[in-house]
Amino acid sequence: MATSKSIAPFFETLLRPSKLSYSQYICTPCLRQQQSIRQQEQKRSLHRSVKPLPIPKPTPFVPDVPTFLTLIGRGLSAHASKFESWDKLFTLSSPELKELGIEPARTRRYLLRWRQKFRRGEYGVGGDLNHVKDGVGELRVIEVPSLPSQTASDTNVASPSSSGYVSTTSTPGMTKLILNVPVGSSSYVLDAGQTTRDLKKPKDFTLKNGHVISGPYSQAVKGTNGSAVRIQVVEGMWEDRLGKKVFGGERRRAEVLHKMAVAEHRKNVK
C-alpha cells in the first residue's frame, strides 16, 4: 500500500502551474480578434494624446471651400458641395474623405498635401493679396519714397534687393513698387502704423521695362500700358501639374517658346 510520502510528489505535479501560456489555450481566430482589439485601443489612446492640427483662417483671395478647391484643380471643385463648412475641409481624415466619394487615393493625398501647405501659409498665385473683390485682385505700379541708404546696412531691415523692391525709378527719391491696391484705385493708402519699409510686392510678379507688370495669370487693365493688372480666380491656378509639356518638339521648342514670350509681352502692354 502506498504511503503518504510516496503520493505527495504525484499531487505536487498535478498542482504545479503549467508552463504553457494562456494564449495557447485559445483558438487562432479568437486570438487574432483579441490582438485586433488591443491594437485598436492603442490607436485610440494615441489619437487622444495627439493634439488636432489648427484650422487656418480663410484669406481674401481664398474666402471659402469652393474657391480653395477650384484653385488647387484636379477636378476637386466638383466635390465642393460635400463639405459642410471650412472647418470640415481641414479636419476630415483620409478615410472620411473616401466615404465622401473623393477618389482615387492619389486625389485624396493631393488634397491633404494642399491642406498642409495652406496651413503653413504656402499659397499659389494671388494667395498673399489683401485687397480682393469678387475674386479679383488688382496690382499697380506705385511710386513711394525710397529707403535711406543707411538703412540697407541695418541688420534689422531687409535690403531693397531682398525685400522685393524695384530699383528702376523715374522720379528722384522715389522707388517703384508693385502693390496690391483696391480694385479701381490708382493709389495706395498706408494702414495705421505702416511705413513704406513694410511694403512688399506680391509673390511671382516682377517689373519689366520700368512700368510693365509681368506674372502668371495677370490680365492687363485697359489703358494702363501694362502698369496695372488684375488677378482672377481660375480653375487650377495652384495645381501641381502632372508630367511635363513639350513645346513644339525638340527641334521647334526654342521657336515656340519665343512666340509665346512675344504674345505674353503684347498682352501686357495693351
Short mmCIF file of C-alpha atoms in Angstrom, two decimals, residues 67-222:
data_model
loop_
_atom_site.label_atom_id
_atom_site.label_comp_id
_atom_site.label_asym_id
_atom_site.label_seq_id
_atom_site.Cartn_x
_atom_site.Cartn_y
_atom_site.Cartn_z
CA THR A 67 -12.62 78.76 -54.17
CA PHE A 68 -9.94 76.65 -52.48
CA LEU A 69 -10.90 73.51 -54.40
CA THR A 70 -11.11 75.48 -57.65
CA LEU A 71 -7.61 76.88 -57.19
CA ILE A 72 -5.88 73.56 -56.47
CA GLY A 73 -7.53 71.95 -59.50
CA ARG A 74 -7.61 68.27 -60.48
CA GLY A 75 -11.41 68.33 -60.62
CA LEU A 76 -11.81 68.77 -56.86
CA SER A 77 -14.21 71.69 -57.34
CA ALA A 78 -16.87 69.12 -58.27
CA HIS A 79 -16.79 67.88 -54.64
CA ALA A 80 -17.29 71.33 -53.07
CA SER A 81 -20.89 70.58 -52.05
CA LYS A 82 -19.74 67.57 -49.99
CA PHE A 83 -18.01 69.79 -47.41
CA GLU A 84 -20.42 71.40 -44.97
CA SER A 85 -18.02 74.10 -43.84
CA TRP A 86 -14.45 75.41 -43.96
CA ASP A 87 -13.66 73.56 -40.71
CA LYS A 88 -14.83 70.26 -42.20
CA LEU A 89 -12.49 70.71 -45.15
CA PHE A 90 -9.48 70.94 -42.84
CA THR A 91 -10.47 68.30 -40.26
CA LEU A 92 -11.73 65.29 -42.24
CA SER A 93 -9.33 62.35 -42.35
CA SER A 94 -8.42 60.32 -45.42
CA PRO A 95 -10.93 57.50 -44.62
CA GLU A 96 -13.66 60.11 -44.12
CA LEU A 97 -12.78 61.73 -47.45
CA LYS A 98 -13.07 58.30 -49.03
CA GLU A 99 -16.56 57.90 -47.57
CA LEU A 100 -17.50 61.21 -49.20
CA GLY A 101 -16.59 59.70 -52.57
CA ILE A 102 -13.33 61.53 -53.25
CA GLU A 103 -11.49 59.05 -55.43
CA PRO A 104 -8.89 57.83 -56.36
CA ALA A 105 -6.45 57.69 -53.43
CA ARG A 106 -3.93 59.99 -55.14
CA THR A 107 -6.60 62.71 -55.28
CA ARG A 108 -7.12 62.43 -51.54
CA ARG A 109 -3.38 62.60 -50.94
CA TYR A 110 -3.19 65.66 -53.17
CA LEU A 111 -5.95 67.40 -51.18
CA LEU A 112 -4.29 66.53 -47.85
CA ARG A 113 -0.96 67.87 -49.11
CA TRP A 114 -2.52 71.20 -50.15
CA ARG A 115 -4.27 71.47 -46.79
CA GLN A 116 -0.90 71.25 -45.07
CA LYS A 117 0.62 73.82 -47.42
CA PHE A 118 -2.24 76.24 -46.76
CA ARG A 119 -1.77 75.79 -43.01
CA ARG A 120 1.90 76.79 -43.43
CA GLY A 121 0.97 79.85 -45.47
CA GLU A 122 2.38 78.42 -48.71
CA TYR A 123 -0.01 79.93 -51.25
CA GLY A 124 -0.03 79.98 -55.01
CA VAL A 125 -0.53 82.97 -57.29
CA GLY A 126 -2.65 85.67 -55.62
CA GLY A 127 -2.77 83.93 -52.25
CA ASP A 128 -0.98 86.81 -50.49
CA LEU A 129 -3.30 89.54 -51.80
CA ASN A 130 -5.13 91.57 -49.15
CA HIS A 131 -7.41 93.68 -51.39
CA VAL A 132 -9.75 91.35 -53.29
CA LYS A 133 -13.27 92.00 -54.55
CA ASP A 134 -15.49 89.27 -56.04
CA GLY A 135 -12.46 87.02 -56.55
CA VAL A 136 -10.45 89.71 -58.35
CA GLY A 137 -7.29 91.37 -57.07
CA GLU A 138 -5.57 94.33 -58.71
CA LEU A 139 -1.85 95.15 -58.87
CA ARG A 140 -0.43 98.54 -59.82
CA VAL A 141 2.99 100.15 -60.12
CA ILE A 142 3.12 102.77 -57.36
CA GLU A 143 5.91 105.25 -56.62
CA VAL A 144 6.81 105.51 -52.94
CA PRO A 145 9.66 107.30 -51.13
CA SER A 146 12.81 105.20 -51.38
CA LEU A 147 14.54 103.92 -48.26
CA PRO A 148 17.51 105.92 -46.92
CA SER A 149 20.83 104.44 -47.99
CA GLN A 150 21.97 103.85 -44.42
CA THR A 151 19.07 101.51 -43.64
CA ALA A 152 20.33 98.96 -46.15
CA SER A 153 23.20 98.08 -43.78
CA ASP A 154 20.90 97.79 -40.78
CA THR A 155 20.65 94.15 -39.79
CA ASN A 156 17.06 94.58 -38.67
CA VAL A 157 15.90 95.99 -42.01
CA ALA A 158 15.87 93.99 -45.22
CA SER A 159 17.74 95.50 -48.14
CA PRO A 160 15.75 96.60 -51.23
CA SER A 161 17.01 93.66 -53.27
CA SER A 162 15.95 91.09 -50.66
CA SER A 163 12.53 92.54 -49.85
CA GLY A 164 11.17 92.81 -53.38
CA TYR A 165 11.94 96.49 -54.07
CA VAL A 166 12.49 97.56 -57.67
CA SER A 167 15.40 99.90 -58.40
CA THR A 168 14.03 101.43 -61.62
CA THR A 169 12.54 104.86 -60.95
CA SER A 170 11.62 107.98 -62.93
CA THR A 171 11.36 110.41 -60.01
CA PRO A 172 14.35 111.34 -57.81
CA GLY A 173 13.98 109.96 -54.30
CA MET A 174 11.15 107.65 -55.30
CA THR A 175 11.03 103.89 -55.84
CA LYS A 176 8.58 101.94 -57.97
CA LEU A 177 6.81 99.05 -56.29
CA ILE A 178 4.22 96.51 -57.42
CA LEU A 179 1.46 96.77 -54.84
CA ASN A 180 -1.94 95.20 -54.34
CA VAL A 181 -4.47 98.05 -54.33
CA PRO A 182 -8.27 98.06 -54.05
CA VAL A 183 -9.91 97.32 -57.40
CA GLY A 184 -10.25 100.54 -59.39
CA SER A 185 -7.90 102.56 -57.15
CA SER A 186 -4.83 104.26 -58.64
CA SER A 187 -3.09 104.90 -55.31
CA TYR A 188 -2.08 103.02 -52.17
CA VAL A 189 -3.04 104.18 -48.68
CA LEU A 190 -0.82 103.07 -45.81
CA ASP A 191 -2.51 101.40 -42.87
CA ALA A 192 -2.21 102.79 -39.36
CA GLY A 193 1.37 102.36 -38.16
CA GLN A 194 2.55 101.10 -41.56
CA THR A 195 5.55 102.62 -43.37
CA THR A 196 6.95 102.21 -46.86
CA ARG A 197 9.53 99.90 -45.33
CA ASP A 198 6.76 97.37 -44.68
CA LEU A 199 5.58 97.28 -48.30
CA LYS A 200 6.39 94.19 -50.35
CA LYS A 201 5.40 93.15 -53.82
CA PRO A 202 3.16 90.10 -54.24
CA LYS A 203 4.82 86.78 -54.91
CA ASP A 204 5.60 85.67 -58.51
CA PHE A 205 5.33 89.18 -60.04
CA THR A 206 8.15 91.29 -61.47
CA LEU A 207 8.52 94.72 -63.08
CA LYS A 208 9.84 94.87 -66.63
CA ASN A 209 10.97 97.91 -68.60
CA GLY A 210 10.26 100.09 -65.57
CA HIS A 211 6.46 100.01 -65.88
CA VAL A 212 5.15 96.62 -67.11
CA ILE A 213 3.94 94.09 -64.53
CA SER A 214 4.75 90.53 -65.51
CA GLY A 215 3.44 87.42 -63.79
CA PRO A 216 1.26 84.32 -64.22
CA TYR A 217 -2.48 84.71 -64.78
CA SER A 218 -2.15 88.51 -64.96
CA GLN A 219 -4.60 90.41 -67.18
CA ALA A 220 -3.57 93.92 -68.15
CA VAL A 221 -6.03 96.68 -67.27
CA LYS A 222 -7.05 98.53 -70.42
#
